[in-house]
Every structure is written in C-alpha cells, then in structure tokens.
Coordinates of N, CA and C in Angstrom, one line a residue:
X144 N -6.7 -64.8 -38.3 CA -7.1 -63.4 -38.3 C -8.3 -63.3 -37.3
X145 N -8.3 -62.3 -36.4 CA -9.4 -62.3 -35.4 C -10.6 -61.5 -36.0
X146 N -11.7 -61.6 -35.3 CA -13.0 -61.1 -35.7 C -12.9 -59.6 -36.0
X147 N -12.3 -58.8 -35.2 CA -12.2 -57.3 -35.4 C -11.5 -57.0 -36.7
X148 N -10.4 -57.7 -37.0 CA -9.7 -57.4 -38.2 C -10.5 -57.8 -39.4
X149 N -11.2 -58.9 -39.3 CA -12.1 -59.3 -40.5 C -13.2 -58.2 -40.7
X150 N -13.8 -57.7 -39.6 CA -14.8 -56.7 -39.8 C -14.2 -55.4 -40.4
X151 N -13.0 -55.0 -39.9 CA -12.4 -53.8 -40.5 C -12.1 -54.0 -42.0
X152 N -11.6 -55.2 -42.4 CA -11.3 -55.5 -43.8 C -12.6 -55.4 -44.6
X153 N -13.7 -55.9 -44.1 CA -14.9 -55.8 -44.9 C -15.4 -54.3 -45.0
X154 N -15.2 -53.6 -43.9 CA -15.6 -52.1 -44.0 C -14.7 -51.4 -45.0
X155 N -13.4 -51.7 -45.1 CA -12.6 -51.1 -46.1 C -13.0 -51.4 -47.5
X156 N -13.4 -52.7 -47.7 CA -13.9 -53.0 -49.1 C -15.1 -52.3 -49.4
X157 N -16.0 -52.2 -48.5 CA -17.3 -51.5 -48.7 C -17.1 -50.0 -49.0
X158 N -16.1 -49.4 -48.3 CA -15.8 -48.0 -48.6 C -15.3 -47.8 -50.0
X159 N -14.7 -48.8 -50.6 CA -14.2 -48.6 -52.0 C -15.3 -48.7 -53.1
X160 N -16.5 -49.2 -52.7 CA -17.6 -49.4 -53.7 C -18.2 -48.1 -54.0
X161 N -18.3 -47.8 -55.3 CA -18.9 -46.5 -55.8 C -20.3 -46.7 -56.4
X162 N -20.7 -48.0 -56.5 CA -22.0 -48.2 -57.2 C -23.1 -48.5 -56.1
X163 N -24.1 -47.7 -56.1 CA -25.2 -47.8 -55.1 C -25.9 -49.1 -55.1
X164 N -26.1 -49.6 -56.3 CA -26.8 -50.9 -56.5 C -25.9 -52.1 -55.8
X165 N -24.6 -52.0 -56.0 CA -23.8 -53.0 -55.3 C -23.9 -52.9 -53.8
X166 N -23.9 -51.7 -53.3 CA -24.1 -51.5 -51.8 C -25.5 -52.1 -51.4
X167 N -26.5 -51.8 -52.1 CA -27.8 -52.4 -51.8 C -27.8 -53.9 -51.7
X168 N -27.2 -54.5 -52.7 CA -27.1 -56.0 -52.8 C -26.3 -56.5 -51.6
X169 N -25.2 -55.8 -51.3 CA -24.4 -56.3 -50.1 C -25.2 -56.1 -48.8
X170 N -25.9 -55.1 -48.7 CA -26.7 -54.8 -47.5 C -27.8 -55.9 -47.4
X171 N -28.5 -56.2 -48.4 CA -29.5 -57.2 -48.4 C -28.9 -58.6 -48.1
X172 N -27.8 -58.9 -48.7 CA -27.2 -60.2 -48.4 C -26.8 -60.3 -47.0
X173 N -26.2 -59.3 -46.5 CA -25.7 -59.3 -45.1 C -26.9 -59.5 -44.1
X174 N -28.0 -58.7 -44.4 CA -29.2 -58.9 -43.5 C -29.7 -60.3 -43.6
X175 N -29.7 -60.9 -44.7 CA -30.3 -62.2 -44.9 C -29.4 -63.3 -44.2
X176 N -28.1 -63.0 -44.2 CA -27.2 -64.0 -43.7 C -27.0 -64.0 -42.2
X177 N -27.5 -62.9 -41.5 CA -27.5 -62.8 -40.1 C -28.4 -63.9 -39.5
X178 N -27.9 -64.6 -38.5 CA -28.7 -65.7 -37.9 C -29.9 -65.1 -37.1
X179 N -30.8 -66.0 -36.8 CA -32.0 -65.6 -36.0 C -31.7 -65.1 -34.7
X180 N -30.7 -65.7 -34.0 CA -30.3 -65.3 -32.7 C -29.7 -63.9 -32.6
X181 N -29.2 -63.4 -33.8 CA -28.6 -62.1 -33.8 C -29.6 -61.0 -34.3
X182 N -30.8 -61.4 -34.7 CA -31.7 -60.5 -35.3 C -32.1 -59.3 -34.3
X183 N -32.3 -59.6 -33.0 CA -32.6 -58.5 -32.1 C -31.5 -57.5 -32.0
X184 N -30.3 -57.9 -32.2 CA -29.2 -56.9 -32.2 C -29.4 -56.0 -33.4
X185 N -29.7 -56.6 -34.6 CA -29.9 -55.8 -35.8 C -31.0 -54.9 -35.7
X186 N -32.1 -55.3 -35.1 CA -33.3 -54.4 -34.9 C -33.0 -53.3 -34.0
X187 N -32.2 -53.5 -33.0 CA -31.9 -52.4 -32.0 C -30.7 -51.5 -32.5
X188 N -30.1 -51.9 -33.6 CA -29.0 -51.1 -34.1 C -29.5 -49.8 -34.7
X189 N -28.8 -48.7 -34.4 CA -29.2 -47.4 -34.9 C -28.4 -47.2 -36.2
X190 N -29.1 -47.5 -37.3 CA -28.4 -47.3 -38.6 C -28.5 -45.8 -39.0
X191 N -27.5 -45.4 -39.8 CA -27.5 -44.0 -40.2 C -28.6 -43.7 -41.2
X192 N -29.4 -42.7 -40.9 CA -30.5 -42.4 -41.8 C -30.1 -41.4 -42.8
X193 N -30.6 -41.5 -44.0 CA -30.2 -40.7 -45.1 C -30.7 -39.3 -44.8
X194 N -29.8 -38.3 -44.7 CA -30.2 -36.9 -44.3 C -31.1 -36.3 -45.4
X195 N -31.0 -36.6 -46.6 CA -31.8 -36.1 -47.7 C -33.2 -36.5 -47.5
X196 N -33.4 -37.8 -47.2 CA -34.8 -38.3 -46.9 C -35.3 -37.7 -45.6
X197 N -34.5 -37.6 -44.6 CA -34.9 -37.2 -43.3 C -35.4 -35.7 -43.4
X198 N -34.7 -34.9 -44.1 CA -35.1 -33.4 -44.0 C -35.8 -32.9 -45.3
X199 N -36.1 -33.8 -46.2 CA -36.8 -33.4 -47.4 C -38.3 -33.1 -47.1
X200 N -38.8 -32.2 -47.8 CA -40.2 -31.8 -47.6 C -40.8 -31.4 -49.0
X201 N -42.1 -31.4 -49.1 CA -42.7 -31.0 -50.3 C -42.8 -29.4 -50.4
X202 N -42.3 -28.9 -51.5 CA -42.3 -27.5 -51.7 C -43.6 -27.1 -52.5
X203 N -44.4 -26.3 -51.9 CA -45.7 -25.9 -52.5 C -45.4 -24.9 -53.7
X204 N -46.3 -25.0 -54.6 CA -46.2 -24.1 -55.8 C -46.4 -22.7 -55.5
X205 N -47.4 -22.4 -54.6 CA -47.8 -21.1 -54.2 C -47.7 -20.9 -52.7
X206 N -47.3 -19.7 -52.3 CA -47.2 -19.4 -50.9 C -48.5 -19.0 -50.4
X207 N -49.0 -19.7 -49.4 CA -50.3 -19.4 -48.7 C -50.1 -19.2 -47.2
X208 N -50.0 -17.9 -46.9 CA -49.7 -17.5 -45.5 C -50.8 -18.0 -44.5
X209 N -52.0 -18.0 -44.9 CA -53.1 -18.5 -44.1 C -53.0 -19.9 -43.8
X210 N -52.6 -20.7 -44.8 CA -52.4 -22.1 -44.6 C -51.3 -22.4 -43.6
X211 N -50.2 -21.7 -43.8 CA -49.0 -21.8 -42.9 C -49.4 -21.5 -41.4
X212 N -50.2 -20.4 -41.3 CA -50.7 -20.0 -39.9 C -51.5 -21.1 -39.3
X213 N -52.3 -21.8 -40.1 CA -53.2 -22.9 -39.5 C -52.3 -24.1 -39.2
X214 N -51.3 -24.4 -40.1 CA -50.5 -25.6 -39.8 C -49.6 -25.4 -38.5
X215 N -49.2 -24.1 -38.3 CA -48.4 -23.9 -37.1 C -49.1 -23.4 -35.9
X216 N -50.5 -23.4 -36.0 CA -51.3 -22.9 -34.9 C -50.9 -21.5 -34.4
X217 N -50.6 -20.6 -35.4 CA -50.3 -19.3 -35.0 C -51.5 -18.5 -34.7
X218 N -51.4 -17.8 -33.5 CA -52.6 -17.1 -33.0 C -52.3 -15.6 -33.1
X219 N -51.1 -15.1 -33.3 CA -50.8 -13.7 -33.5 C -50.6 -13.0 -32.1
X220 N -50.5 -11.7 -32.2 CA -50.2 -10.9 -31.0 C -51.6 -10.4 -30.4
X221 N -51.7 -10.5 -29.1 CA -52.9 -9.9 -28.5 C -52.6 -8.4 -28.4
X222 N -53.2 -7.6 -29.3 CA -52.9 -6.1 -29.3 C -53.3 -5.4 -28.0
X223 N -54.4 -5.8 -27.4 CA -54.8 -5.1 -26.2 C -53.8 -5.4 -25.1
X224 N -53.3 -6.6 -25.0 CA -52.3 -6.9 -24.0 C -51.0 -6.2 -24.2
X225 N -50.6 -6.1 -25.5 CA -49.4 -5.4 -25.9 C -49.5 -3.9 -25.5
X226 N -50.6 -3.3 -25.8 CA -50.7 -1.8 -25.5 C -50.8 -1.6 -24.0
X227 N -51.4 -2.6 -23.3 CA -51.4 -2.5 -21.8 C -50.0 -2.6 -21.2
X228 N -49.2 -3.5 -21.7 CA -47.9 -3.7 -21.3 C -47.0 -2.4 -21.6
X229 N -47.3 -1.8 -22.8 CA -46.6 -0.6 -23.1 C -46.9 0.5 -22.1
X230 N -48.1 0.7 -21.8 CA -48.5 1.7 -20.8 C -48.0 1.4 -19.4
X231 N -48.0 0.2 -19.0 CA -47.5 -0.2 -17.7 C -45.9 0.0 -17.6
X232 N -45.2 -0.2 -18.7 CA -43.8 0.0 -18.7 C -43.4 1.5 -18.6
X233 N -44.2 2.3 -19.1 CA -44.1 3.8 -19.0 C -42.6 4.2 -19.3
X234 N -42.1 3.8 -20.4 CA -40.7 4.1 -20.8 C -40.7 5.6 -21.3
X235 N -39.8 6.4 -20.7 CA -39.7 7.8 -21.0 C -38.5 8.1 -21.9
X236 N -37.4 7.3 -21.8 CA -36.2 7.5 -22.5 C -36.4 7.4 -24.0
X237 N -35.6 8.1 -24.8 CA -35.7 7.9 -26.3 C -35.1 6.6 -26.7
X238 N -35.6 6.0 -27.8 CA -35.2 4.7 -28.2 C -33.7 4.6 -28.4
X239 N -33.0 5.7 -28.9 CA -31.6 5.8 -29.1 C -30.8 5.5 -27.8
X240 N -31.3 6.1 -26.7 CA -30.6 5.9 -25.4 C -30.8 4.4 -25.0
X241 N -32.0 3.9 -25.2 CA -32.2 2.5 -24.8 C -31.4 1.6 -25.6
X242 N -31.2 1.8 -26.8 CA -30.3 1.0 -27.7 C -28.9 1.1 -27.3
X243 N -28.4 2.2 -26.8 CA -27.0 2.4 -26.4 C -26.8 1.6 -25.1
X244 N -27.9 1.4 -24.3 CA -27.7 0.7 -23.0 C -27.5 -0.8 -23.3
X245 N -27.9 -1.3 -24.4 CA -27.7 -2.7 -24.8 C -26.3 -2.9 -25.1

C-alpha cells in the first residue's frame, strides 16, 4: 500500500470518530510522533481554525453608545462641512425626481 492510500485510510477513520476527546488524543499522539526533521512542516501548516472561537466575542450586559464610539474612533459628521456642501450643490429638483433618476 502506498503512502497516499495510507493517509487516505487514516483520514477516513478519523472522519468516523464522533467523540471529541478521542480526536484530541489522536491529534496529540500524531503531533508527538512526528519526527524532529518534519516539525518545520507542521509549524508552517495552516490548520483549520475553529470558527466559533475565531468569531466569538464578549457580549456586554448593557448597551453603551459612548463606549462603542470611543472603541471605533467615531468622530461623527462635520455639520459645517455638510451644510457647506449642501449649499454648493444647489440642488433645485424635488427629492422625488432625484429618486426616480436612480
């Protein structure tokens, strides 16, 4: 049996395992059994990251808008600049006509 077939057979066996603890033990055993010369390959391997862990976040008990603004460095709209741009645009058409143009 060649190497590719052996790897495929091991993968098939692993796919049948339903117990997470068994998978953890297999993973640890496999990592320990890899020889020193193959370690750089293992370090450079891109293992699949658990999406739940990757995208999980702490949910705050209370909503604090000011805290969120600070965290996101939100500065808001410069009202003077907005009014200046509105005057410079000098739009005369009714909003209904402008929306129809879209």
